[in-house]
CSV table of C-alpha atoms and ligand atoms in Angstrom, one decimal:
chain,number,residue,atom,x,y,z
A,1,MET,CA,1.3,-40.3,1.2
A,2,SER,CA,1.6,-37.0,2.9
A,3,PRO,CA,-1.5,-34.7,2.7
A,4,LYS,CA,-1.4,-32.2,-0.1
A,5,THR,CA,-2.9,-28.8,-0.8
A,6,LEU,CA,-5.0,-28.1,-3.9
A,7,TYR,CA,-2.0,-26.1,-5.2
A,8,ASP,CA,0.4,-29.1,-4.6
A,9,LYS,CA,-2.0,-31.4,-6.5
A,10,ILE,CA,-2.3,-29.3,-9.6
A,11,TRP,CA,1.4,-28.5,-9.5
A,12,ASP,CA,2.4,-32.2,-9.2
A,13,ALA,CA,0.0,-33.2,-12.0
A,14,HIS,CA,1.8,-30.7,-14.4
A,15,VAL,CA,5.5,-31.2,-13.6
A,16,VAL,CA,7.3,-32.5,-16.7
A,17,ASP,CA,10.8,-32.2,-15.3
A,18,THR,CA,12.6,-31.1,-12.1
A,19,GLN,CA,16.2,-29.7,-11.8
A,20,ASP,CA,18.4,-30.1,-8.7
A,21,ASP,CA,17.7,-26.5,-7.6
A,22,GLY,CA,13.9,-27.1,-7.6
A,23,THR,CA,13.3,-25.4,-10.9
A,24,CYS,CA,10.6,-27.2,-12.8
A,25,LEU,CA,9.2,-27.5,-16.3
A,26,LEU,CA,5.4,-27.2,-16.0
A,27,TYR,CA,3.0,-28.3,-18.7
A,28,ILE,CA,0.5,-25.6,-19.6
A,29,ASP,CA,-3.1,-26.5,-20.5
A,30,ARG,CA,-4.4,-23.1,-21.6
A,31,HIS,CA,-2.5,-20.1,-23.0
A,32,LEU,CA,-4.5,-16.9,-23.2
A,33,VAL,CA,-3.1,-14.1,-25.3
A,34,HIS,CA,-4.0,-10.4,-25.7
A,35,GLU,CA,-2.5,-7.7,-27.9
A,36,VAL,CA,-0.3,-5.9,-25.4
A,37,THR,CA,2.2,-8.6,-24.3
A,38,SER,CA,2.2,-10.9,-27.4
A,39,PRO,CA,3.6,-9.1,-30.5
A,40,GLN,CA,7.3,-9.6,-29.7
A,41,ALA,CA,6.6,-13.2,-28.7
A,42,PHE,CA,5.1,-14.1,-32.0
A,43,GLU,CA,7.9,-12.1,-33.8
A,44,GLY,CA,10.4,-14.3,-31.9
A,45,LEU,CA,8.7,-17.4,-33.3
A,46,ARG,CA,8.7,-16.0,-36.8
A,47,MET,CA,12.4,-15.0,-36.7
A,48,THR,CA,13.4,-18.5,-35.7
A,49,GLY,CA,11.0,-20.3,-38.0
A,50,ARG,CA,9.1,-21.9,-35.1
A,51,LYS,CA,5.3,-22.7,-34.9
A,52,VAL,CA,2.9,-22.5,-32.0
A,53,ARG,CA,3.2,-25.9,-30.4
A,54,ALA,CA,-0.5,-26.3,-29.4
A,55,PRO,CA,-2.6,-23.8,-31.3
A,56,GLU,CA,-5.8,-25.6,-30.1
A,57,LYS,CA,-4.9,-24.6,-26.5
A,58,THR,CA,-4.0,-21.0,-27.4
A,59,ILE,CA,-6.7,-18.4,-27.3
A,60,ALA,CA,-6.3,-14.8,-28.3
A,61,VAL,CA,-8.6,-11.7,-28.0
A,62,PRO,CA,-7.9,-8.0,-28.2
A,63,ASP,CA,-9.1,-6.1,-25.1
A,64,HIS,CA,-6.8,-3.4,-23.7
A,65,ASN,CA,-6.5,-1.1,-26.7
A,66,VAL,CA,-9.9,-1.5,-28.4
A,67,PRO,CA,-12.2,1.5,-28.3
A,68,THR,CA,-15.5,0.7,-26.5
A,69,THR,CA,-17.6,3.4,-28.1
A,70,LEU,CA,-20.3,2.3,-30.5
A,71,ASP,CA,-18.5,3.6,-33.5
A,72,ARG,CA,-15.4,1.5,-33.0
A,73,GLU,CA,-15.5,-0.1,-36.4
A,74,LYS,CA,-14.1,3.3,-37.6
A,75,GLY,CA,-10.8,2.0,-36.3
A,76,ILE,CA,-8.2,2.9,-33.6
A,77,GLU,CA,-6.9,6.4,-33.7
A,78,ASN,CA,-3.8,5.9,-31.5
A,79,GLU,CA,-1.1,4.4,-33.7
A,80,GLU,CA,0.6,2.3,-31.0
A,81,SER,CA,-2.7,0.8,-30.0
A,82,ARG,CA,-3.7,0.2,-33.6
A,83,ILE,CA,-0.4,-1.6,-34.4
A,84,GLN,CA,-0.8,-3.9,-31.4
A,85,VAL,CA,-4.4,-4.9,-32.4
A,86,GLU,CA,-3.4,-5.4,-36.0
A,87,ALA,CA,-0.5,-7.5,-35.0
A,88,LEU,CA,-2.7,-9.8,-33.0
A,89,ASP,CA,-5.1,-10.1,-35.9
A,90,LYS,CA,-2.2,-11.2,-38.2
A,91,ASN,CA,-0.5,-13.4,-35.6
A,92,ALA,CA,-3.8,-15.2,-34.8
A,93,ARG,CA,-4.3,-15.9,-38.5
A,94,ASP,CA,-0.7,-16.8,-39.4
A,95,PHE,CA,-0.3,-19.2,-36.4
A,96,GLY,CA,-3.8,-20.7,-36.5
A,97,ILE,CA,-4.8,-20.1,-32.9
A,98,ASN,CA,-8.3,-19.6,-31.5
A,99,TYR,CA,-9.3,-16.0,-32.0
A,100,TYR,CA,-12.1,-13.7,-31.1
A,101,PRO,CA,-11.7,-10.5,-33.2
A,102,VAL,CA,-13.5,-7.2,-32.4
A,103,SER,CA,-16.2,-8.1,-34.9
A,104,ASP,CA,-17.0,-11.3,-33.0
A,105,ILE,CA,-19.7,-11.0,-30.3
A,106,ARG,CA,-17.6,-13.3,-28.1
A,107,GLN,CA,-14.8,-10.6,-27.9
A,108,GLY,CA,-14.1,-9.1,-24.5
A,109,ILE,CA,-11.6,-9.0,-21.7
A,110,VAL,CA,-9.5,-12.1,-21.9
A,111,HIS,CA,-10.2,-13.1,-18.3
A,112,ILE,CA,-13.9,-12.9,-18.9
A,113,VAL,CA,-13.9,-14.6,-22.3
A,114,GLY,CA,-11.8,-17.6,-21.1
A,115,PRO,CA,-14.2,-18.8,-18.5
A,116,GLU,CA,-17.3,-17.8,-20.5
A,117,GLN,CA,-16.2,-20.0,-23.4
A,118,GLY,CA,-15.3,-22.9,-21.2
A,119,TRP,CA,-11.5,-22.7,-21.9
A,120,THR,CA,-10.8,-22.4,-18.2
A,121,LEU,CA,-11.5,-25.7,-16.4
A,122,PRO,CA,-10.7,-27.1,-12.9
A,123,GLY,CA,-7.2,-28.6,-12.4
A,124,MET,CA,-5.7,-26.8,-15.3
A,125,THR,CA,-2.6,-24.7,-15.6
A,126,VAL,CA,-3.6,-21.4,-17.2
A,127,VAL,CA,-1.2,-18.6,-18.2
A,128,CYS,CA,-1.5,-15.3,-20.0
A,129,GLY,CA,0.9,-12.3,-20.4
A,130,ASP,CA,-1.3,-10.5,-17.9
A,131,SER,CA,-1.1,-10.2,-14.2
A,132,HIS,CA,-4.9,-10.6,-13.6
A,133,THR,CA,-4.7,-14.2,-15.0
A,134,ALA,CA,-5.3,-15.1,-11.3
A,135,THR,CA,-9.0,-14.6,-12.1
A,136,HIS,CA,-9.1,-18.2,-13.5
A,137,GLY,CA,-8.1,-19.6,-10.2
A,138,ALA,CA,-11.8,-19.3,-9.2
A,139,PHE,CA,-12.2,-22.6,-11.1
A,140,GLY,CA,-9.6,-24.4,-9.1
A,141,ALA,CA,-7.0,-23.9,-11.8
A,142,LEU,CA,-3.5,-22.8,-11.3
A,143,ALA,CA,-3.5,-19.5,-13.2
A,144,HIS,CA,-1.0,-16.7,-13.3
A,145,GLY,CA,0.5,-14.0,-15.4
A,146,ILE,CA,3.8,-14.4,-17.3
A,147,GLY,CA,6.2,-12.0,-19.1
A,148,THR,CA,6.5,-11.6,-22.8
A,149,SER,CA,9.6,-13.8,-23.1
A,150,GLU,CA,7.7,-16.5,-21.2
A,151,VAL,CA,4.7,-16.0,-23.6
A,152,GLU,CA,7.2,-16.9,-26.4
A,153,HIS,CA,8.4,-20.0,-24.5
A,154,VAL,CA,4.8,-21.2,-23.9
A,155,LEU,CA,3.8,-20.6,-27.5
A,156,ALA,CA,6.8,-22.6,-28.7
A,157,THR,CA,6.8,-25.4,-26.1
A,158,GLN,CA,3.5,-25.4,-24.2
A,159,THR,CA,5.6,-25.5,-21.1
A,160,LEU,CA,6.8,-22.9,-18.6
A,161,ILE,CA,9.9,-22.8,-16.4
A,162,GLN,CA,8.8,-22.3,-12.8
A,163,LYS,CA,9.8,-22.6,-9.2
A,164,LYS,CA,7.1,-23.6,-6.8
A,165,SER,CA,5.6,-21.0,-4.5
A,166,LYS,CA,4.7,-21.5,-0.9
A,167,ASN,CA,1.1,-22.4,0.3
A,168,MET,CA,-1.0,-19.7,1.9
A,169,LYS,CA,-4.6,-20.1,3.1
A,170,VAL,CA,-7.0,-17.2,3.3
A,171,GLU,CA,-10.1,-18.3,5.1
A,172,ILE,CA,-13.3,-16.2,5.3
A,173,THR,CA,-15.5,-17.7,7.9
A,174,GLY,CA,-19.3,-17.4,8.4
A,175,LYS,CA,-21.7,-15.2,6.5
A,176,LEU,CA,-21.4,-11.8,4.8
A,177,ARG,CA,-23.7,-9.1,6.0
A,178,PRO,CA,-26.2,-7.4,3.6
A,179,GLY,CA,-24.5,-5.0,1.1
A,180,VAL,CA,-21.2,-6.8,1.3
A,181,THR,CA,-19.8,-8.4,-1.8
A,182,ALA,CA,-16.9,-10.4,-3.2
A,183,LYS,CA,-15.2,-7.1,-4.0
A,184,ASP,CA,-15.4,-6.1,-0.4
A,185,ILE,CA,-13.9,-9.5,0.6
A,186,THR,CA,-10.9,-9.2,-1.8
A,187,LEU,CA,-10.2,-5.6,-0.9
A,188,SER,CA,-10.5,-6.3,2.8
A,189,VAL,CA,-8.0,-9.2,2.5
A,190,ILE,CA,-5.5,-6.9,0.9
A,191,GLY,CA,-6.2,-4.3,3.5
A,192,ALA,CA,-5.3,-6.9,6.2
A,193,THR,CA,-2.3,-8.4,4.5
A,194,GLY,CA,-0.9,-5.5,2.5
A,195,THR,CA,0.1,-5.6,-1.1
A,196,ALA,CA,3.2,-7.7,-0.2
A,197,GLY,CA,1.4,-10.1,2.1
A,198,GLY,CA,1.1,-12.8,-0.5
A,199,THR,CA,4.6,-12.4,-2.0
A,200,GLY,CA,6.1,-15.8,-2.6
A,201,TYR,CA,2.8,-17.6,-2.1
A,202,VAL,CA,-0.1,-19.1,-4.0
A,203,ILE,CA,-3.3,-18.4,-2.0
A,204,GLU,CA,-6.1,-20.8,-1.5
A,205,TYR,CA,-9.3,-19.0,-0.5
A,206,CYS,CA,-11.7,-21.1,1.5
A,207,GLY,CA,-14.3,-20.9,4.3
A,208,GLU,CA,-18.1,-20.6,4.3
A,209,ALA,CA,-18.2,-17.1,2.9
A,210,ILE,CA,-16.1,-18.1,-0.1
A,211,ARG,CA,-18.2,-21.3,-0.7
A,212,ASP,CA,-21.4,-19.1,-0.6
A,213,LEU,CA,-20.1,-16.9,-3.4
A,214,SER,CA,-21.2,-17.5,-7.0
A,215,MET,CA,-18.6,-18.4,-9.6
A,216,GLU,CA,-18.6,-14.8,-10.7
A,217,GLY,CA,-18.0,-13.6,-7.1
A,218,ARG,CA,-15.1,-16.1,-6.8
A,219,MET,CA,-13.6,-14.7,-10.0
A,220,THR,CA,-13.7,-11.3,-8.4
A,221,VAL,CA,-11.9,-12.6,-5.3
A,222,CYS,CA,-9.2,-14.4,-7.2
A,223,ASN,CA,-8.7,-11.5,-9.7
A,224,MET,CA,-7.2,-9.4,-7.0
A,225,ALA,CA,-4.9,-12.1,-5.5
A,226,ILE,CA,-2.1,-10.5,-7.5
A,227,GLU,CA,-2.8,-7.1,-5.9
A,228,GLY,CA,-2.1,-8.8,-2.6
A,229,GLY,CA,1.3,-9.9,-4.0
A,230,ALA,CA,0.5,-13.5,-4.5
A,231,ARG,CA,1.6,-15.6,-7.5
A,232,ALA,CA,-1.9,-16.9,-7.9
A,233,GLY,CA,-5.2,-17.4,-6.0
A,234,LEU,CA,-7.4,-20.4,-6.2
A,235,ILE,CA,-10.6,-21.9,-4.9
A,236,ALA,CA,-11.4,-25.6,-4.7
A,237,PRO,CA,-14.0,-26.5,-7.4
A,238,ASP,CA,-17.4,-27.7,-6.2
A,239,GLU,CA,-20.9,-28.3,-7.6
A,240,LYS,CA,-21.2,-24.6,-8.4
A,241,THR,CA,-18.1,-24.8,-10.5
A,242,PHE,CA,-19.2,-27.9,-12.4
A,243,GLU,CA,-22.6,-26.4,-12.9
A,244,TYR,CA,-21.0,-23.2,-14.3
A,245,VAL,CA,-18.7,-25.1,-16.6
A,246,LYS,CA,-21.1,-27.7,-17.9
A,247,GLY,CA,-22.3,-27.1,-21.5
A,248,ARG,CA,-19.9,-24.2,-22.2
A,249,PRO,CA,-18.6,-24.3,-25.8
A,250,HIS,CA,-15.1,-25.7,-24.9
A,251,ALA,CA,-16.0,-27.8,-21.9
A,252,PRO,CA,-15.6,-31.6,-22.2
A,253,LYS,CA,-18.7,-33.5,-23.3
A,254,GLY,CA,-20.2,-37.0,-22.8
A,255,ALA,CA,-17.7,-39.6,-21.5
A,256,GLN,CA,-15.0,-37.0,-21.4
A,257,TRP,CA,-17.1,-34.9,-19.1
A,258,GLU,CA,-17.7,-37.8,-16.7
A,259,ALA,CA,-13.9,-38.6,-16.6
A,260,ALA,CA,-13.1,-34.9,-16.0
A,261,LEU,CA,-15.7,-34.7,-13.2
A,262,THR,CA,-14.2,-37.7,-11.5
A,263,TRP,CA,-10.8,-36.0,-11.4
A,264,TRP,CA,-12.2,-32.6,-10.6
A,265,LYS,CA,-13.9,-34.0,-7.5
A,266,THR,CA,-10.4,-34.9,-6.1
A,267,LEU,CA,-9.2,-31.3,-6.4
A,268,LYS,CA,-9.4,-30.2,-2.8
A,269,THR,CA,-6.8,-29.7,0.0
A,270,ASP,CA,-6.3,-32.9,2.0
A,271,GLU,CA,-7.1,-32.9,5.7
A,272,GLY,CA,-3.9,-31.9,7.6
A,273,ALA,CA,-2.1,-30.4,4.6
A,274,HIS,CA,0.5,-27.8,5.5
A,275,PHE,CA,0.1,-24.1,4.8
A,276,ASP,CA,3.1,-21.8,5.3
A,277,LYS,CA,0.9,-18.9,6.1
A,278,VAL,CA,-2.7,-18.6,7.2
A,279,VAL,CA,-4.9,-15.5,7.3
A,280,THR,CA,-8.5,-15.7,8.7
A,281,LEU,CA,-11.2,-13.0,8.4
A,282,LYS,CA,-14.7,-13.2,9.8
A,283,GLY,CA,-17.3,-12.7,7.1
A,284,GLU,CA,-19.5,-10.7,9.5
A,285,ASP,CA,-16.7,-8.3,10.2
A,286,ILE,CA,-16.3,-7.3,6.5
A,287,ALA,CA,-18.0,-4.0,5.6
A,288,PRO,CA,-18.6,-2.4,2.2
A,289,VAL,CA,-15.2,-0.8,1.6
A,290,VAL,CA,-13.6,1.8,-0.7
A,291,THR,CA,-10.0,2.8,-1.3
A,292,TRP,CA,-8.8,6.2,-0.3
A,293,GLY,CA,-5.2,6.1,-1.6
A,294,THR,CA,-3.1,5.0,-4.5
A,295,SER,CA,-2.5,1.4,-3.5
A,296,PRO,CA,-5.2,-1.3,-3.2
A,297,GLU,CA,-4.1,-1.8,0.5
A,298,ASP,CA,-5.3,1.8,1.2
A,299,VAL,CA,-8.8,0.5,1.9
A,300,LEU,CA,-11.3,1.3,4.7
A,301,PRO,CA,-15.0,0.7,5.5
A,302,ILE,CA,-17.1,3.3,3.8
A,303,THR,CA,-18.1,4.5,7.2
A,304,GLY,CA,-14.5,5.6,7.9
A,305,ALA,CA,-12.5,8.8,7.3
A,306,VAL,CA,-9.3,9.6,5.4
A,307,PRO,CA,-6.4,8.6,7.6
A,308,SER,CA,-3.6,10.8,8.6
A,309,PRO,CA,0.0,9.9,7.7
A,310,GLU,CA,0.8,9.6,11.5
A,311,ASP,CA,-1.6,6.6,11.7
A,312,PHE,CA,1.1,4.6,9.9
A,313,LYS,CA,4.5,3.3,10.8
A,314,GLY,CA,7.9,3.3,9.1
A,315,GLY,CA,8.0,3.8,5.3
A,316,LYS,CA,4.3,3.8,5.2
A,317,VAL,CA,4.1,7.3,6.7
A,318,GLU,CA,5.6,8.9,3.7
A,319,ALA,CA,3.6,6.7,1.3
A,320,ALA,CA,0.4,7.7,3.0
A,321,ALA,CA,1.2,11.4,2.9
A,322,ARG,CA,2.0,11.1,-0.8
A,323,SER,CA,-1.2,9.2,-1.4
A,324,ILE,CA,-3.4,11.7,0.4
A,325,GLU,CA,-1.8,14.6,-1.4
A,326,TYR,CA,-2.1,12.9,-4.8
A,327,MET,CA,-5.7,12.0,-4.1
A,328,GLY,CA,-6.5,15.6,-3.1
A,329,LEU,CA,-7.9,14.6,0.3
A,330,THR,CA,-7.8,15.9,3.8
A,331,PRO,CA,-7.0,13.7,6.9
A,332,GLY,CA,-10.2,13.2,8.9
A,333,GLN,CA,-12.5,13.9,6.0
A,334,LYS,CA,-15.4,11.5,6.0
A,335,LEU,CA,-15.1,9.1,3.0
A,336,THR,CA,-18.8,9.7,2.2
A,337,ASP,CA,-18.0,13.4,1.8
A,338,ILE,CA,-15.7,12.7,-1.1
A,339,LYS,CA,-17.2,14.0,-4.3
A,340,ILE,CA,-16.6,12.2,-7.6
A,341,ASP,CA,-16.8,13.3,-11.3
A,342,THR,CA,-16.7,9.9,-13.0
A,343,VAL,CA,-18.1,6.4,-12.5
A,344,PHE,CA,-16.6,3.4,-14.3
A,345,ILE,CA,-18.4,0.0,-14.0
A,346,GLY,CA,-16.5,-2.7,-15.8
A,347,SER,CA,-13.1,-4.5,-15.9
A,348,CYS,CA,-12.1,-8.2,-15.4
A,349,THR,CA,-12.8,-7.7,-11.7
A,350,ASN,CA,-16.4,-6.6,-12.0
A,351,GLY,CA,-17.5,-6.6,-15.6
A,352,ARG,CA,-19.6,-9.8,-15.6
A,353,ILE,CA,-23.4,-10.1,-15.7
A,354,GLU,CA,-24.0,-10.4,-12.0
A,355,ASP,CA,-21.9,-7.2,-11.5
A,356,LEU,CA,-24.2,-5.4,-14.0
A,357,ARG,CA,-27.3,-6.8,-12.3
A,358,ALA,CA,-26.1,-5.5,-8.9
A,359,ALA,CA,-25.4,-2.0,-10.3
A,360,ALA,CA,-28.7,-1.9,-12.2
A,361,GLU,CA,-30.6,-2.9,-9.1
A,362,ILE,CA,-29.3,0.3,-7.4
A,363,LEU,CA,-29.9,2.4,-10.5
A,364,LYS,CA,-33.4,1.3,-11.4
A,365,GLY,CA,-35.7,4.3,-11.8
A,366,LYS,CA,-33.0,6.8,-10.8
A,367,LYS,CA,-30.7,9.3,-12.4
A,368,ILE,CA,-27.1,10.0,-12.0
A,369,ALA,CA,-26.1,13.2,-10.2
A,370,ASP,CA,-25.7,16.4,-12.3
A,371,GLY,CA,-22.3,16.7,-14.0
A,372,ILE,CA,-21.3,13.1,-13.5
A,373,ARG,CA,-19.8,11.2,-16.4
A,374,ALA,CA,-20.7,7.5,-16.0
A,375,MET,CA,-20.1,4.4,-18.1
A,376,VAL,CA,-20.8,0.8,-18.0
A,377,VAL,CA,-18.4,-1.4,-20.0
A,378,PRO,CA,-19.5,-5.0,-20.2
A,379,GLY,CA,-16.7,-7.5,-19.9
A,380,SER,CA,-17.6,-9.3,-23.2
A,381,GLY,CA,-20.0,-9.0,-26.1
A,382,LEU,CA,-22.0,-11.8,-24.6
A,383,VAL,CA,-22.3,-10.1,-21.3
A,384,ARG,CA,-23.5,-7.0,-23.2
A,385,ALA,CA,-26.1,-9.0,-25.1
A,386,GLN,CA,-27.3,-10.7,-21.9
A,387,ALA,CA,-27.6,-7.4,-20.2
A,388,GLU,CA,-29.6,-6.0,-23.1
A,389,GLU,CA,-31.9,-9.0,-23.0
A,390,GLU,CA,-32.5,-8.6,-19.3
A,391,GLY,CA,-33.3,-4.9,-19.6
A,392,LEU,CA,-30.3,-3.8,-17.6
A,393,ALA,CA,-28.9,-1.8,-20.5
A,394,GLN,CA,-32.0,0.3,-20.6
A,395,ILE,CA,-31.8,0.9,-16.8
A,396,PHE,CA,-28.2,2.2,-17.3
A,397,ILE,CA,-29.2,4.4,-20.3
A,398,ASP,CA,-32.2,5.8,-18.5
A,399,ALA,CA,-30.1,6.6,-15.5
A,400,GLY,CA,-27.7,8.6,-17.7
A,401,PHE,CA,-24.9,6.0,-18.1
A,402,GLU,CA,-23.1,5.4,-21.4
A,403,TRP,CA,-23.7,1.8,-22.5
A,404,ARG,CA,-20.4,0.6,-24.1
A,405,LEU,CA,-19.0,-2.2,-26.1
A,406,ALA,CA,-16.6,-4.8,-24.4
A,407,GLY,CA,-13.0,-4.1,-23.5
A,408,CYS,CA,-10.7,-3.0,-20.7
A,409,SER,CA,-11.7,0.6,-21.2
A,410,MET,CA,-11.2,3.0,-18.3
A,411,CYS,CA,-9.6,0.3,-16.1
A,412,LEU,CA,-6.3,1.6,-17.5
A,413,ALA,CA,-5.3,4.5,-19.7
A,414,MET,CA,-4.4,2.5,-22.9
A,415,ASN,CA,-7.4,3.5,-25.0
A,416,PRO,CA,-9.5,6.6,-25.4
A,417,ASP,CA,-11.4,6.2,-22.1
A,418,GLN,CA,-9.3,8.2,-19.7
A,419,LEU,CA,-9.6,10.5,-16.7
A,420,SER,CA,-8.3,14.1,-17.0
A,421,PRO,CA,-5.9,15.5,-14.4
A,422,GLY,CA,-7.6,15.9,-11.1
A,423,GLU,CA,-10.7,14.0,-12.2
A,424,ARG,CA,-12.0,11.6,-9.5
A,425,CYS,CA,-13.5,8.2,-10.4
A,426,ALA,CA,-15.5,5.6,-8.5
A,427,ALA,CA,-14.3,2.5,-10.2
A,428,THR,CA,-15.1,-1.2,-10.0
A,429,SER,CA,-11.6,-2.2,-11.4
A,430,ASN,CA,-8.6,-3.4,-9.4
A,431,ARG,CA,-5.8,-0.8,-9.5
A,432,ASN,CA,-5.8,2.7,-8.1
A,433,PHE,CA,-2.2,3.5,-8.9
A,434,GLU,CA,-1.3,7.1,-9.7
A,435,GLY,CA,-2.4,7.9,-13.2
A,436,ARG,CA,-3.7,4.4,-13.8
A,437,GLN,CA,-6.9,5.7,-15.4
A,438,GLY,CA,-5.3,8.7,-17.0
A,439,ARG,CA,-2.5,11.1,-16.0
A,440,GLY,CA,-3.4,12.9,-12.8
A,441,GLY,CA,-6.7,11.0,-12.5
A,442,ARG,CA,-7.8,9.8,-9.0
A,443,THR,CA,-9.3,6.3,-8.5
A,444,HIS,CA,-11.4,4.9,-5.7
A,445,LEU,CA,-12.0,1.2,-5.9
A,446,MET,CA,-15.3,-0.4,-4.8
A,447,SER,CA,-18.0,-2.8,-5.7
A,448,PRO,CA,-20.5,-2.3,-8.5
A,449,ALA,CA,-23.4,-1.5,-6.2
A,450,MET,CA,-21.3,1.1,-4.4
A,451,ALA,CA,-20.1,2.6,-7.7
A,452,ALA,CA,-23.8,2.8,-8.8
A,453,ALA,CA,-24.8,4.5,-5.6
A,454,ALA,CA,-22.0,7.0,-5.9
A,455,ALA,CA,-23.2,7.8,-9.4
A,456,VAL,CA,-26.6,8.8,-8.1
A,457,THR,CA,-25.5,10.8,-5.1
A,458,GLY,CA,-22.3,12.3,-6.7
A,459,HIS,CA,-20.1,11.3,-3.7
A,460,LEU,CA,-18.8,8.1,-2.2
A,461,THR,CA,-21.8,6.4,-0.6
A,462,ASP,CA,-22.6,3.6,1.8
A,463,VAL,CA,-24.7,1.3,-0.3
A,464,ARG,CA,-26.5,0.1,2.9
A,465,ASP,CA,-27.7,3.7,3.7
A,466,PHE,CA,-28.5,4.2,0.0
A,467,MET,CA,-30.8,1.2,0.0
A,468,LEU,CA,-32.6,2.4,3.1
A,469,THR,CA,-33.1,6.0,1.9
A,470,HIS,CA,-33.8,5.3,-1.8
A,471,ALA,CA,-36.1,2.2,-1.4
B,501,IPM,C1,-1.3,-4.6,-20.0
B,501,IPM,C2,-1.2,-5.7,-19.0
B,501,IPM,C3,0.2,-6.4,-19.2
B,501,IPM,C4,-1.5,-5.4,-17.6
B,501,IPM,C5,-1.3,-6.5,-16.6
B,501,IPM,O1,-0.4,-7.3,-16.7
B,501,IPM,O2,-2.1,-6.7,-15.7
B,501,IPM,C6,-2.9,-4.9,-17.5
B,501,IPM,O3,-3.9,-5.8,-17.8
B,501,IPM,C7,-3.2,-4.3,-16.1
B,501,IPM,O4,-4.2,-4.6,-15.6
B,501,IPM,O5,-2.4,-3.5,-15.6
B,502,SF4,S1,-9.7,-5.1,-17.3
B,502,SF4,FE1,-8.0,-3.9,-16.4
B,502,SF4,S2,-7.1,-5.3,-14.9
B,502,SF4,FE2,-8.3,-6.5,-16.4
B,502,SF4,S3,-6.9,-7.2,-18.0
B,502,SF4,FE3,-7.9,-5.3,-18.6
B,502,SF4,S4,-6.5,-3.6,-17.9
B,502,SF4,FE4,-5.9,-5.5,-16.8
């Protein structure tokens, strides 16, 4: 048998049928659903009198549109948002799928809830009508986003029509330096490959620096695979993965656990397996980074300066000029001189407990700079409860942050948390597109520790300097 990659193995284990042109029917193990991309899919089922084929494998949670303020039981003001959330409530009830409504402490961002509840397991195929489904690849699952018509197809058949992607390996060798996090890895990879570098591929992240990451760090890395253009990103499961999964509400138990573990241990790329593309970065070369432009590939070490359009080639010259103008920056300006108005700590990239711990560590005993609006939005109700128990919430509140309820919040402007035109935000999310956080708003992406440091100083800040001067 020829050697296989991890992606090959999961793919082969799920193919139900193959057409002559290579199109396959794939079995889907977990279907995650949120309120934005599912209403028409359920409507499609209703209109044709079909049921959800595997309600026990379908998990729904509202996240994008829900307000995250403490008074959210008052309801959703925006009509479009309210309709979407109400539709999910009704669809979940009518079709008998697993559901975490806003009133349930387990509610949160779908990509945080899935792993937290043990729905996401190694070797699975996981889909959701959401591009950041790649997050679940951290478990060694093949996880990717699908469109609304595919959501309907999966609901009805528990299968998906797919063509296989190519194999890409992203290896991060050696150790990370102090102050460097999973977010810096994933942004640096996109900086190196560009947002189209992964197009047509499924990425397997490997190497010592990836192995050394916690499960939460691995989720941060895989979360942004899609921003690098890849279909999905995954990491071979290991003891850390099994440890994380064990005992979760929907993880297998007893003899089933043992059987699962036996299979999971085979989920690694064979020696000599072929990758169509290989990218290698040295862990010690990665610095704490921030984005300066309006694409995740517009990323530089925090010690750098705003580039000039002439630093780029071809079509990138114009794009860079446009980015710099939209962002209200000047070429040559030091990144650490960029003043901010807002800080957003949260999202499916960095809204987990370790992210909040990292931010709280920086903020302990300090206050945010005058005039800064700052919020922490935990990724789930359980993350929120845990942070309260550990005393992190109090650190945030004492520092001057708003302490919110779970949801996507200011990651994207689909709920009341938005930037005003010209407002500049240090954000731990994954997209810095024009207007992403509100029309005219400007976004700089970074790690939770860097966002926390920026909140205290009022400008983009090198977390390493911050730790030295604020110790
Ligand atoms: C609204 C949803 C479909 C979208 C996605 O697919 O990713 C959102 O989650 C995002 O992050 O832009
Ligand atoms: S937190 Fe942001 S990136 Fe993640 S699913 Fe929500 S909107 Fe998309």
